[in-house]
PDB file of C-alpha atoms in Angstrom:
ATOM      1  CA  MET A   1      -6.868  -4.049 -10.304  1.00 85.00           C
ATOM      2  CA  THR A   2      -8.172  -2.248 -13.418  1.00 89.00           C
ATOM      3  CA  LEU A   3     -11.374  -4.315 -13.346  1.00 93.00           C
ATOM      4  CA  ALA A   4     -12.002  -3.456  -9.683  1.00 94.00           C
ATOM      5  CA  LYS A   5     -11.374   0.228 -10.392  1.00 92.00           C
ATOM      6  CA  LEU A   6     -13.878   0.128 -13.264  1.00 94.00           C
ATOM      7  CA  ALA A   7     -16.499  -1.615 -11.135  1.00 94.00           C
ATOM      8  CA  HIS A   8     -16.140   1.009  -8.426  1.00 93.00           C
ATOM      9  CA  ALA A   9     -16.025   4.035 -10.742  1.00 93.00           C
ATOM     10  CA  TYR A  10     -19.031   2.964 -12.807  1.00 93.00           C
ATOM     11  CA  MET A  11     -21.012   1.631  -9.820  1.00 93.00           C
ATOM     12  CA  ILE A  12     -21.288  -1.883 -11.267  1.00 93.00           C
ATOM     13  CA  PRO A  13     -22.852  -4.388  -8.846  1.00 95.00           C
ATOM     14  CA  THR A  14     -19.874  -6.489  -7.784  1.00 96.00           C
ATOM     15  CA  ILE A  15     -19.539  -9.823  -6.049  1.00 96.00           C
ATOM     16  CA  VAL A  16     -16.208 -11.018  -4.671  1.00 95.00           C
ATOM     17  CA  THR A  17     -15.886 -14.640  -3.735  1.00 95.00           C
ATOM     18  CA  THR A  18     -13.113 -16.758  -2.319  1.00 93.00           C
ATOM     19  CA  VAL A  19     -12.862 -20.483  -1.796  1.00 93.00           C
ATOM     20  CA  ALA A  20     -11.992 -22.192   1.494  1.00 93.00           C
ATOM     21  CA  VAL A  21     -10.256 -19.188   3.044  1.00 90.00           C
ATOM     22  CA  ASP A  22     -12.165 -19.697   6.301  1.00 92.00           C
ATOM     23  CA  MET A  23     -10.975 -23.326   6.279  1.00 90.00           C
ATOM     24  CA  GLY A  24      -7.343 -22.187   5.985  1.00 90.00           C
ATOM     25  CA  VAL A  25      -6.923 -23.830   2.583  1.00 92.00           C
ATOM     26  CA  ASN A  26      -6.479 -20.719   0.428  1.00 90.00           C
ATOM     27  CA  GLU A  27      -5.415 -17.073   0.725  1.00 91.00           C
ATOM     28  CA  PRO A  28      -7.914 -14.208   0.879  1.00 91.00           C
ATOM     29  CA  THR A  29      -8.480 -11.736  -1.931  1.00 91.00           C
ATOM     30  CA  ASN A  30      -5.629  -9.327  -2.565  1.00 90.00           C
ATOM     31  CA  PRO A  31      -6.254  -6.401  -0.185  1.00 92.00           C
ATOM     32  CA  ALA A  32      -5.577  -3.871  -2.969  1.00 91.00           C
ATOM     33  CA  ILE A  33      -8.561  -5.250  -4.888  1.00 91.00           C
ATOM     34  CA  LEU A  34     -10.801  -5.029  -1.830  1.00 93.00           C
ATOM     35  CA  ASP A  35      -9.582  -1.467  -1.192  1.00 92.00           C
ATOM     36  CA  GLU A  36     -11.053  -0.575  -4.604  1.00 92.00           C
ATOM     37  CA  LEU A  37     -14.380  -2.192  -3.615  1.00 94.00           C
ATOM     38  CA  PRO A  38     -15.012  -0.827  -0.102  1.00 90.00           C
ATOM     39  CA  ASP A  39     -18.733  -1.700   0.014  1.00 89.00           C
ATOM     40  CA  VAL A  40     -18.326  -5.284  -1.176  1.00 91.00           C
ATOM     41  CA  THR A  41     -18.392  -8.197   1.268  1.00 88.00           C
ATOM     42  CA  GLU A  42     -16.571 -11.356   0.235  1.00 92.00           C
ATOM     43  CA  ILE A  43     -18.441 -14.622   0.016  1.00 96.00           C
ATOM     44  CA  ASP A  44     -16.236 -17.506   1.145  1.00 95.00           C
ATOM     45  CA  ARG A  45     -17.373 -20.827  -0.241  1.00 94.00           C
ATOM     46  CA  THR A  46     -16.127 -24.406  -0.053  1.00 95.00           C
ATOM     47  CA  GLY A  47     -16.855 -25.553  -3.613  1.00 94.00           C
ATOM     48  CA  VAL A  48     -14.664 -24.765  -6.589  1.00 93.00           C
ATOM     49  CA  ASN A  49     -17.628 -23.769  -8.788  1.00 97.00           C
ATOM     50  CA  ALA A  50     -19.015 -20.473  -7.515  1.00 97.00           C
ATOM     51  CA  TRP A  51     -22.332 -21.013  -9.318  1.00 98.00           C
ATOM     52  CA  GLU A  52     -22.975 -24.082  -7.141  1.00 97.00           C
ATOM     53  CA  ASP A  53     -22.724 -21.940  -3.984  1.00 97.00           C
ATOM     54  CA  ALA A  54     -26.105 -20.766  -2.707  1.00 97.00           C
ATOM     55  CA  ASP A  55     -24.784 -17.439  -1.369  1.00 97.00           C
ATOM     56  CA  PHE A  56     -23.007 -16.582  -4.623  1.00 97.00           C
ATOM     57  CA  ARG A  57     -26.011 -17.582  -6.713  1.00 97.00           C
ATOM     58  CA  ALA A  58     -28.313 -15.483  -4.489  1.00 97.00           C
ATOM     59  CA  ALA A  59     -25.968 -12.497  -4.764  1.00 97.00           C
ATOM     60  CA  VAL A  60     -25.948 -12.726  -8.571  1.00 97.00           C
ATOM     61  CA  GLU A  61     -29.708 -13.119  -8.734  1.00 97.00           C
ATOM     62  CA  ALA A  62     -30.182 -10.172  -6.364  1.00 96.00           C
ATOM     63  CA  THR A  63     -28.481  -7.869  -8.880  1.00 96.00           C
ATOM     64  CA  GLY A  64     -31.276  -8.583 -11.365  1.00 96.00           C
ATOM     65  CA  ARG A  65     -28.692  -8.626 -14.125  1.00 96.00           C
ATOM     66  CA  ARG A  66     -28.497 -11.273 -16.854  1.00 97.00           C
ATOM     67  CA  LYS A  67     -25.325  -9.827 -18.466  1.00 97.00           C
ATOM     68  CA  ILE A  68     -22.414 -10.740 -16.232  1.00 97.00           C
ATOM     69  CA  VAL A  69     -18.780  -9.649 -16.474  1.00 97.00           C
ATOM     70  CA  MET A  70     -16.658 -12.236 -14.670  1.00 96.00           C
ATOM     71  CA  ALA A  71     -13.050 -12.747 -13.681  1.00 95.00           C
ATOM     72  CA  GLY A  72     -11.305 -15.247 -11.459  1.00 93.00           C
ATOM     73  CA  LEU A  73      -8.042 -16.594 -10.180  1.00 92.00           C
ATOM     74  CA  TRP A  74      -7.703 -19.687 -12.403  1.00 93.00           C
ATOM     75  CA  THR A  75      -9.195 -19.576 -15.871  1.00 95.00           C
ATOM     76  CA  GLU A  76      -9.814 -23.325 -16.049  1.00 96.00           C
ATOM     77  CA  VAL A  77     -11.707 -23.532 -12.722  1.00 95.00           C
ATOM     78  CA  CYS A  78     -12.705 -20.249 -11.059  1.00 94.00           C
ATOM     79  CA  LEU A  79     -13.793 -18.634 -14.308  1.00 97.00           C
ATOM     80  CA  ALA A  80     -14.734 -21.504 -16.606  1.00 97.00           C
ATOM     81  CA  PHE A  81     -16.913 -23.596 -14.282  1.00 97.00           C
ATOM     82  CA  PRO A  82     -19.414 -20.867 -13.287  1.00 98.00           C
ATOM     83  CA  THR A  83     -19.313 -19.364 -16.779  1.00 98.00           C
ATOM     84  CA  LEU A  84     -20.305 -22.662 -18.400  1.00 98.00           C
ATOM     85  CA  ASP A  85     -23.091 -23.287 -15.873  1.00 98.00           C
ATOM     86  CA  MET A  86     -24.445 -19.746 -16.091  1.00 98.00           C
ATOM     87  CA  LEU A  87     -24.445 -19.864 -19.892  1.00 98.00           C
ATOM     88  CA  ARG A  88     -26.625 -22.993 -19.666  1.00 98.00           C
ATOM     89  CA  GLU A  89     -29.076 -20.907 -17.627  1.00 97.00           C
ATOM     90  CA  ASP A  90     -29.195 -18.171 -20.308  1.00 97.00           C
ATOM     91  CA  TYR A  91     -26.932 -15.634 -18.655  1.00 98.00           C
ATOM     92  CA  GLU A  92     -24.700 -13.651 -21.013  1.00 98.00           C
ATOM     93  CA  ILE A  93     -21.155 -13.966 -19.701  1.00 98.00           C
ATOM     94  CA  SER A  94     -18.181 -11.795 -20.626  1.00 97.00           C
ATOM     95  CA  PRO A  95     -15.037 -13.329 -19.130  1.00 97.00           C
ATOM     96  CA  VAL A  96     -12.373 -10.670 -18.599  1.00 96.00           C
ATOM     97  CA  LEU A  97      -9.328 -12.455 -19.977  1.00 95.00           C
ATOM     98  CA  ASP A  98      -6.669 -10.092 -18.686  1.00 91.00           C
ATOM     99  CA  ALA A  99      -8.067 -10.390 -15.160  1.00 91.00           C
ATOM    100  CA  VAL A 100      -7.463 -14.131 -14.867  1.00 92.00           C
ATOM    101  CA  GLY A 101      -4.706 -16.629 -15.516  1.00 91.00           C
ATOM    102  CA  GLY A 102      -4.411 -20.353 -15.886  1.00 92.00           C
ATOM    103  CA  VAL A 103      -1.891 -22.526 -14.109  1.00 93.00           C
ATOM    104  CA  SER A 104      -0.299 -22.841 -17.558  1.00 94.00           C
ATOM    105  CA  ALA A 105      -0.789 -21.360 -21.002  1.00 94.00           C
ATOM    106  CA  VAL A 106      -2.387 -24.612 -22.142  1.00 96.00           C
ATOM    107  CA  THR A 107      -4.953 -24.736 -19.336  1.00 95.00           C
ATOM    108  CA  HIS A 108      -5.811 -21.079 -19.898  1.00 96.00           C
ATOM    109  CA  ASP A 109      -6.217 -21.514 -23.655  1.00 96.00           C
ATOM    110  CA  VAL A 110      -8.294 -24.697 -23.322  1.00 97.00           C
ATOM    111  CA  ALA A 111     -10.614 -23.002 -20.798  1.00 97.00           C
ATOM    112  CA  VAL A 112     -11.076 -19.948 -23.009  1.00 97.00           C
ATOM    113  CA  THR A 113     -11.879 -22.204 -25.967  1.00 98.00           C
ATOM    114  CA  ARG A 114     -14.467 -24.101 -23.880  1.00 97.00           C
ATOM    115  CA  MET A 115     -16.135 -20.885 -22.750  1.00 98.00           C
ATOM    116  CA  VAL A 116     -16.211 -19.330 -26.215  1.00 98.00           C
ATOM    117  CA  ARG A 117     -17.614 -22.495 -27.782  1.00 98.00           C
ATOM    118  CA  ALA A 118     -20.357 -22.467 -25.126  1.00 98.00           C
ATOM    119  CA  GLY A 119     -21.240 -18.851 -26.003  1.00 98.00           C
ATOM    120  CA  ALA A 120     -19.155 -16.631 -23.743  1.00 98.00           C
ATOM    121  CA  GLN A 121     -18.049 -13.278 -25.140  1.00 98.00           C
ATOM    122  CA  PRO A 122     -14.499 -12.601 -23.869  1.00 97.00           C
ATOM    123  CA  ILE A 123     -13.394  -9.051 -23.199  1.00 97.00           C
ATOM    124  CA  THR A 124     -10.430  -7.278 -21.646  1.00 94.00           C
ATOM    125  CA  ALA A 125     -10.572  -4.773 -18.809  1.00 93.00           C
ATOM    126  CA  LEU A 126      -9.536  -1.872 -21.045  1.00 91.00           C
ATOM    127  CA  ALA A 127     -12.150  -2.779 -23.661  1.00 94.00           C
ATOM    128  CA  LEU A 128     -14.772  -2.981 -20.937  1.00 95.00           C
ATOM    129  CA  GLY A 129     -13.734   0.461 -19.772  1.00 93.00           C
ATOM    130  CA  CYS A 130     -14.187   1.828 -23.275  1.00 91.00           C
ATOM    131  CA  GLU A 131     -17.641   0.233 -23.480  1.00 94.00           C
ATOM    132  CA  LEU A 132     -18.578   1.869 -20.186  1.00 93.00           C
ATOM    133  CA  MET A 133     -17.122   5.266 -21.103  1.00 91.00           C
ATOM    134  CA  ARG A 134     -18.299   5.218 -24.761  1.00 90.00           C
ATOM    135  CA  ASN A 135     -17.126   8.687 -25.756  1.00 90.00           C
ATOM    136  CA  TRP A 136     -14.289  10.945 -24.624  1.00 90.00           C
ATOM    137  CA  ALA A 137     -16.617  13.932 -24.889  1.00 92.00           C
ATOM    138  CA  ARG A 138     -18.898  12.634 -22.128  1.00 91.00           C
ATOM    139  CA  SER A 139     -18.786  14.549 -18.875  1.00 90.00           C
ATOM    140  CA  ASP A 140     -17.759  11.423 -16.969  1.00 89.00           C
ATOM    141  CA  SER A 141     -14.952  10.325 -19.326  1.00 89.00           C
ATOM    142  CA  ASP A 142     -12.386  11.300 -16.670  1.00 89.00           C
ATOM    143  CA  LEU A 143     -13.504   8.222 -14.714  1.00 89.00           C
ATOM    144  CA  TYR A 144     -11.964   6.058 -17.428  1.00 90.00           C
ATOM    145  CA  ARG A 145      -9.043   8.398 -18.121  1.00 89.00           C
ATOM    146  CA  VAL A 146      -7.852   8.090 -14.502  1.00 89.00           C
ATOM    147  CA  ILE A 147      -8.188   4.292 -14.583  1.00 89.00           C
ATOM    148  CA  ILE A 148      -6.416   3.800 -17.918  1.00 87.00           C
ATOM    149  CA  ASN A 149      -3.570   6.119 -16.872  1.00 87.00           C
ATOM    150  CA  ASP A 150      -3.138   4.105 -13.661  1.00 86.00           C
ATOM    151  CA  HIS A 151      -3.223   0.864 -15.671  1.00 86.00           C
ATOM    152  CA  PHE A 152      -0.388   1.984 -17.943  1.00 85.00           C
ATOM    153  CA  ARG A 153       1.607   3.424 -15.031  1.00 88.00           C
ATOM    154  CA  ARG A 154       1.459   0.011 -13.294  1.00 82.00           C
ATOM    155  CA  LYS A 155       2.283  -1.740 -16.569  1.00 80.00           C
ATOM    156  CA  ARG A 156       5.397   0.407 -17.046  1.00 82.00           C
ATOM    157  CA  ALA A 157       6.448  -0.225 -13.440  1.00 80.00           C
ATOM    158  CA  ILE A 158       6.175  -3.983 -13.934  1.00 74.00           C
ATOM    159  CA  GLY A 159       8.256  -3.795 -17.112  1.00 70.00           C
ATOM    160  CA  ALA A 160      10.882  -1.672 -15.376  1.00 68.00           C
ATOM    161  CA  ALA A 161      10.999  -4.063 -12.400  1.00 65.00           C
ATOM    162  CA  ARG A 162      11.624  -6.964 -14.761  1.00 64.00           C
ATOM    163  CA  GLY A 163      14.346  -4.994 -16.488  1.00 64.00           C
ATOM    164  CA  ASP A 164      13.432  -6.613 -19.782  1.00 56.00           C
ATOM    165  CA  GLY A 165      11.141  -3.994 -21.241  1.00 54.00           C
ATOM    166  CA  SER A 166       8.249  -6.396 -20.751  1.00 50.00           C
ATOM    167  CA  HIS A 167       4.792  -4.915 -20.799  1.00 49.00           C
ATOM    168  CA  SER A 168       2.879  -7.892 -19.487  1.00 46.00           C
ATOM    169  CA  LEU A 169       0.377  -7.090 -16.787  1.00 43.00           C
ATOM    170  CA  VAL A 170      -1.694  -9.672 -15.017  1.00 41.00           C
ATOM    171  CA  GLU A 171      -4.614  -7.933 -13.360  1.00 40.00           C
TER     172      GLU A 171
END
């Protein structure tokens, strides 16, 4: 959610893609994420590697950007496969590691290792927000302040719901 809020607030060209939703295989994107990105149309594809999908590739190329911030559902597939392929084509990829999860800690860690060894530059949503905001004295720093306050509010709510004081938050 934090990543979607940042993309919207800082007007970052954003592409949302799903896999096999139209075929009834998988679930659509969480509506709360789409609510944060009202002008974004999802691309539903059939292949597991988004970079192999012509519509996704065209959408990325249409942005004109070579530096890509990417997240996904599964680290080892949705994030790693397109990241590795795009790195081979000289894109700079920053996988947002707190906006993705593996099916296990091992699969997540192995995928992150693969991406980093291939040249990816991992980041977190909050660090990305700081890079976008740069300085609290900027006139638009409230964009980030609102997002970070919401992030920590949701984090506290998750910890309270667990009743264990946990502060884990999967974006």
